[in-house]
Amino acid sequence: MELTLWTYEGPPHVGAMRIAASMEGVHYVLHAPQGDTYADLLFTMIERRGRRPPVTYTTFQARDLGGDTAELVKRSIQQAVDRFQPEALLVGESCTAELIQDQPGSLAAGMGLGVPVVSLELPAYSKKENWGAAETLYQLCRGLLKEQVPLPGRPKPDPTRWRAEGRRPRVNLLGPSLLGFRCRDDVKELRGLLGDHGIEVNVVAPLGAAPADLLRLPAADVNLCLYPEVAGPLCSWLERSFGTPVLRAVPIGIGATTEFLRDLHALLDLEAPASLEADQRSRLPWYSRSVDSTYLTGKRVFIFADATHAIAAARIASRELGFKVVGLGTYSRELAREVRAAAQELGLEALISDDYLAVEKAMGEAAPELVLGTQMERHSAKRLGLPCAVISAPLHVQDVPARYAPQMGWEGANVIFDTWVHPLMMGLEEHLIGMFKEDFEFVEGHRSHLAEGAPARSAPTPEPALATATLAPLDGGAKAAPVWSTDGEAALGKIPFFVRGKVRKNTETFARDQGLAAITEEVLYDAKAHYSR
Amino acid sequence: MAATPTLPPLIKESGQREVFCGLTSIVWLHRRMPDAFFLVVGSRTCAHLIQSAAGVMIFAEPRFGTAILGERDLAGLADANDELDRVVGDLLGRRPEIRTLFLVGSCPSEVIKLDLAKAAERLSQRMVGRVRVVNYSGSGIETTFTQGEDAALTALVPMLPASDAPQLLLVGTLADGVEERFLTLFERLGIGPVRSLPPRQSTELPPVGPGTRLLLAQPFLSDTVRALERRGARRIASPYPLGVEGSLAWMAAAAAAFDIDPIQLALVMDPLVERGRRALEPLRRQLEGKRLFLLPDSQLEIPLARFLHRECGMELVEVGTPYLDRQLMTEELALLPPGTQLSEGQDVERQLERVRASRPDLVVCGLGLANPLEAEGIATKWSIELVFSPIHGCDQAADLAELFARPLHRRELLQWN
C-alpha cells in the first residue's frame, strides 16, 4: 500500500486507451465499473479531441456482481463490434475487473467476431500507464503480424537493401501517441527532416495508424524508437522477429539530432549529412553563442520528466545552453538505468521517484534558477517561486498548443531555446537592471516583461549555497546563526536583488564556518572573495 | 406513479454509463471541511480519477489522497490492514491539523471485501480524542458522482449528538457564501437555530433529534435523509433552491414548517424575488424557446430542467437522471411541464443517438462528452461546474441561468468570415 496524492502516471489501461485513441479503426472494450469512464476526459479535454476515445466500458455495478458479469462483457463486446465495426479489437480490464477474473480476452476470442482480437493483460496493481501503452502497442502489433514473422534462422534483412530494390530508404516512426509530449508536431518535424534527406516514412505508429498500416511495419529498413517509454518493447520485438535494426537516438536538441541523422545515414549506408546542417537549419546554436546568452552561463537548472525528455533536456541544458544541471530525475522506472547514466555524466545522482513531494523537496534543495519538468513540477516550482518550463507528460491542456511547437529536430531546438530562456530574465536586461539600480527611477523588484512566471523578488526562494558539500560545517551546522551588522546589511543592500539572496546565504554560511558572530561589510567581501576562488 | 400523471413513461436504460463515481465528490467535500482528510483506499485508477476530475493539480498538498493497493495487499488481507494502519499513521504524522479522517472505500476495496468500517473503528479507538476516523464508500460499483456526498453524510449521521431541541438542519454542501446568505435570510424570517450538514468544521457536528426539521439543499441525499429520519428528524418537502421560484418555495416551506407569518415571509423574500426575476430577464430572452437535452450526471438534472423551463423558457427535449428518487423529487416532478420525457440510467450510445436525432440547442453533459458534441455542432454545458459553483438561492438565479446562456452567447459571438 502506497500513499499517493498526485500521480505522474495513470493505471496501465489508460496507457492502452492512449494507443487505441491514437489510432484509426481500433476499438477497445474495457471491462470496468462506472466511474472509470473519467478517462475519456483526458482525451476530450486535455488533448481537446473532437471525438470520444474508441472505448466501450462495461460499467458493471455492484448488483451485476451477483449475476453473470461475463454475459455483460460478451454483450458489450458484441455491441461494440456491431456499432463501430473496428478493424482490430482490443479487450481488457481495469483494476476492479482484474479482481473478478472474467477473462474478457478469452471470452472475446470464443465469440467468432470475425475481427482480429487482442487480449490485453495489464496488471493494474503493479504496472502503470506508460508500461500499459508500450505493452498494448507491442501486443497489438504482435497479434497482427504473427503470420508474417519469418522462420527462425532466416537471414536478417539488410538495411541497405533499398538500393538493390531501386527505391528510397524508408523508416518507421514509432512511439508518438496522444497524451505524449508534442508528439503531433514531432512527427511533422521528422517527416520534413527525413524527407529532406531522401528518407521515406513507412509507418507512423500508433499516432494516426490503422491496423492495416501496422501490417506494413516489417517493410521498413530501420525502426526509429522515438519515445522509448511507448515504443521500446515493440522495437525490440521487431528487431528480434524481423531483424529490423532500431535507431534509439532521440533527436531532441542539436547534438542529439545531429547524432540521430549521422547514425541513421550510417545504418542506411547513405552519405553522412553536411556538418553545417545544424547551423543552417536551427537558430539555437547561434542564439546560444550570441552575446546576450552569456548571461545564461551557469544558470542552475533542475530537470524532472519522463526518461526520454529528461535525458534530452540534460544534454541540451549542459552542452547547448551552458546551464548547470543541479538535479536530474524521472518517474519512468522502466528507463531508470538510462537516466542514472545521464546523471552520472553530469556528476549527479539521478532521482528516480514517482512521489512528487520527494521531487519537490529535491527541487528546493537543489536551489535551481529554472525548473524543467512536468505539470507536477510546474506546480511545485510555482510554490517555490521558481520559473518553470514544461518539457514532458503528464501534461495539461496548455501543453497542447495550437501553434506548431515540436521538440524534435531543428525546429524543436528553436522551440526549446525560446521556451526555456523566456522564463528567465533576458541577459542584457538583467545586466542593465543591475547597472541602473541606483537610479531613482528604478523600481525595486522590476522583472523582465517575459518573466511572468518568475518569482517576485521577495519570494522565499531557497538560495543556492555554492559547493555546499565541501563547505558544510563539520558539526552539521549546529552553531548559532551569525547576526548582520548595520554596515553589513547596507553593503548587502547594494548588491543587485536577483543575486542578493544567494550572497546573503553564502555569506552566512561563510560566517558560520569561520565561527563569526557578526557579519560586517568586511565579512561580506571576505565571503565574496572566498566563493569566487 | 400517481404523483406525476402528466409525464410520459420513463425511459429506463442500462448500458454504458458515462458518469463519474462517488469518489469525485471528495473534490468539493474536502473544501467544505478544511480540517478533514479524505483517504481513498483503492487503486491507481482512483487516484488518477480524482486528479483528473479536479481538473488541475491546484493544491500543493491536497487534503485527499489514495492508499494505492499493491499486489502484496491483495495477496493477504491481514497485511492490508497493517499497511493501512501504517499509511494512516504516516499521513496523520505529516498532517497534525487533521481532525477527521474519511476512509473512503473504492471499487477494488469493495470487491476484495476489505473491511474499512472495522478499520475505521480500530483507528478511531487508537486515536481517540485526536482524530475521528469515518468510513464510507465512494465506489463506482455502488455510487454515482454526487452520491458520494450522500454516502459521506450518511456515515456521519450516527456520530451526530442527540438533541430534542427544535432546529432547522440544512443538508447538503453549499458554497460558503451562499450558506451565509441563507443563514441571514432565515434569521430575518425568525427561524433558528439553523445548522448545516456537512458542517464547516468536521468536529462541529450538528445535533439531531425529534425537534430537527430537515431542509435539503441538494437533491442527491436519499440515504442521508433516511438516516436522519431514523434519528427522529422530519424532512420539509420542497423543491430545491435553484432559481427564484425554487428558492422561494424552499424558503416558504421552511417558513411554513416553523409557523412563520406569511407576511413576514413576503417582507423578507419579495424584494429578493423581484430583484432575482429582474436579473433573470435578459437571460430569459437568450434562453427562451431553446431546446435543452440533459444527460444524466450530477443528479441536479430535474431541478435544473424545472428552472430552465419555467423561469428561462427553455423547451425540454429529454431530462436524464442517473437514478430517480421519486420521494425526494415529488415537488420537482410536479412542476415539470406535461409531456417531459424523463430517462433514468444510461446507455450512452443510444442516448447520443437521441441527442443527434433531436438536434437540441444545448446539451448538459459530462466532460468526456462535451467536446465531441461540440465538434458535431451541438452546444454543451459541462455539468461538473454545477457542483463547484455557487448556484443556489434567488441571488444566484441569474448566475445559474448565465452558465447555460454562455455557450449559446459564445456561438453567436464567434465569426469566421
mmCIF file of N, CA and C in Angstrom, chain A residues 58 69-80 104 107-108 110-111 113:
data_model
loop_
_atom_site.group_PDB
_atom_site.id
_atom_site.type_symbol
_atom_site.label_atom_id
_atom_site.label_comp_id
_atom_site.label_asym_id
_atom_site.label_seq_id
_atom_site.Cartn_x
_atom_site.Cartn_y
_atom_site.Cartn_z
ATOM 1 N N THR A 58 -17.769 -1.644 -19.868
ATOM 2 C CA THR A 58 -18.924 -2.463 -19.462
ATOM 3 C C THR A 58 -19.697 -1.790 -18.330
ATOM 4 N N THR A 69 -21.425 -11.397 -14.773
ATOM 5 C CA THR A 69 -20.718 -10.287 -15.402
ATOM 6 C C THR A 69 -20.103 -10.713 -16.725
ATOM 7 N N ALA A 70 -19.827 -12.007 -16.866
ATOM 8 C CA ALA A 70 -19.256 -12.479 -18.127
ATOM 9 C C ALA A 70 -20.229 -12.225 -19.285
ATOM 10 N N GLU A 71 -21.516 -12.404 -19.006
ATOM 11 C CA GLU A 71 -22.529 -12.129 -20.039
ATOM 12 C C GLU A 71 -22.494 -10.653 -20.427
ATOM 13 N N LEU A 72 -22.334 -9.804 -19.404
ATOM 14 C CA LEU A 72 -22.256 -8.364 -19.642
ATOM 15 C C LEU A 72 -21.060 -8.033 -20.542
ATOM 16 N N VAL A 73 -19.953 -8.711 -20.273
ATOM 17 C CA VAL A 73 -18.759 -8.478 -21.089
ATOM 18 C C VAL A 73 -19.036 -8.865 -22.534
ATOM 19 N N LYS A 74 -19.631 -10.048 -22.719
ATOM 20 C CA LYS A 74 -19.878 -10.525 -24.083
ATOM 21 C C LYS A 74 -20.859 -9.611 -24.819
ATOM 22 N N ARG A 75 -21.869 -9.153 -24.085
ATOM 23 C CA ARG A 75 -22.848 -8.243 -24.699
ATOM 24 C C ARG A 75 -22.149 -6.952 -25.128
ATOM 25 N N SER A 76 -21.303 -6.427 -24.239
ATOM 26 C CA SER A 76 -20.611 -5.177 -24.561
ATOM 27 C C SER A 76 -19.703 -5.344 -25.774
ATOM 28 N N ILE A 77 -19.023 -6.475 -25.821
ATOM 29 C CA ILE A 77 -18.115 -6.724 -26.948
ATOM 30 C C ILE A 77 -18.912 -6.787 -28.249
ATOM 31 N N GLN A 78 -20.000 -7.560 -28.217
ATOM 32 C CA GLN A 78 -20.788 -7.724 -29.440
ATOM 33 C C GLN A 78 -21.335 -6.377 -29.911
ATOM 34 N N GLN A 79 -21.854 -5.607 -28.937
ATOM 35 C CA GLN A 79 -22.430 -4.304 -29.309
ATOM 36 C C GLN A 79 -21.355 -3.382 -29.875
ATOM 37 N N ALA A 80 -20.183 -3.412 -29.284
ATOM 38 C CA ALA A 80 -19.109 -2.529 -29.767
ATOM 39 C C ALA A 80 -18.702 -2.909 -31.181
ATOM 40 N N PRO A 104 -12.001 -11.396 -19.963
ATOM 41 C CA PRO A 104 -12.706 -10.868 -21.140
ATOM 42 C C PRO A 104 -12.014 -11.225 -22.459
ATOM 43 N N LEU A 107 -13.094 -14.625 -23.420
ATOM 44 C CA LEU A 107 -14.496 -14.567 -23.829
ATOM 45 C C LEU A 107 -14.606 -14.063 -25.263
ATOM 46 N N ALA A 108 -13.859 -12.984 -25.546
ATOM 47 C CA ALA A 108 -13.926 -12.389 -26.881
ATOM 48 C C ALA A 108 -13.405 -13.362 -27.935
ATOM 49 N N GLY A 110 -13.606 -16.437 -27.997
ATOM 50 C CA GLY A 110 -14.559 -17.509 -28.277
ATOM 51 C C GLY A 110 -15.815 -17.045 -28.975
ATOM 52 N N MET A 111 -15.900 -15.786 -29.343
ATOM 53 C CA MET A 111 -17.159 -15.265 -29.873
ATOM 54 C C MET A 111 -17.256 -15.290 -31.395
ATOM 55 N N LEU A 113 -15.864 -13.287 -33.731
ATOM 56 C CA LEU A 113 -16.241 -11.926 -34.111
ATOM 57 C C LEU A 113 -15.856 -11.568 -35.542
#
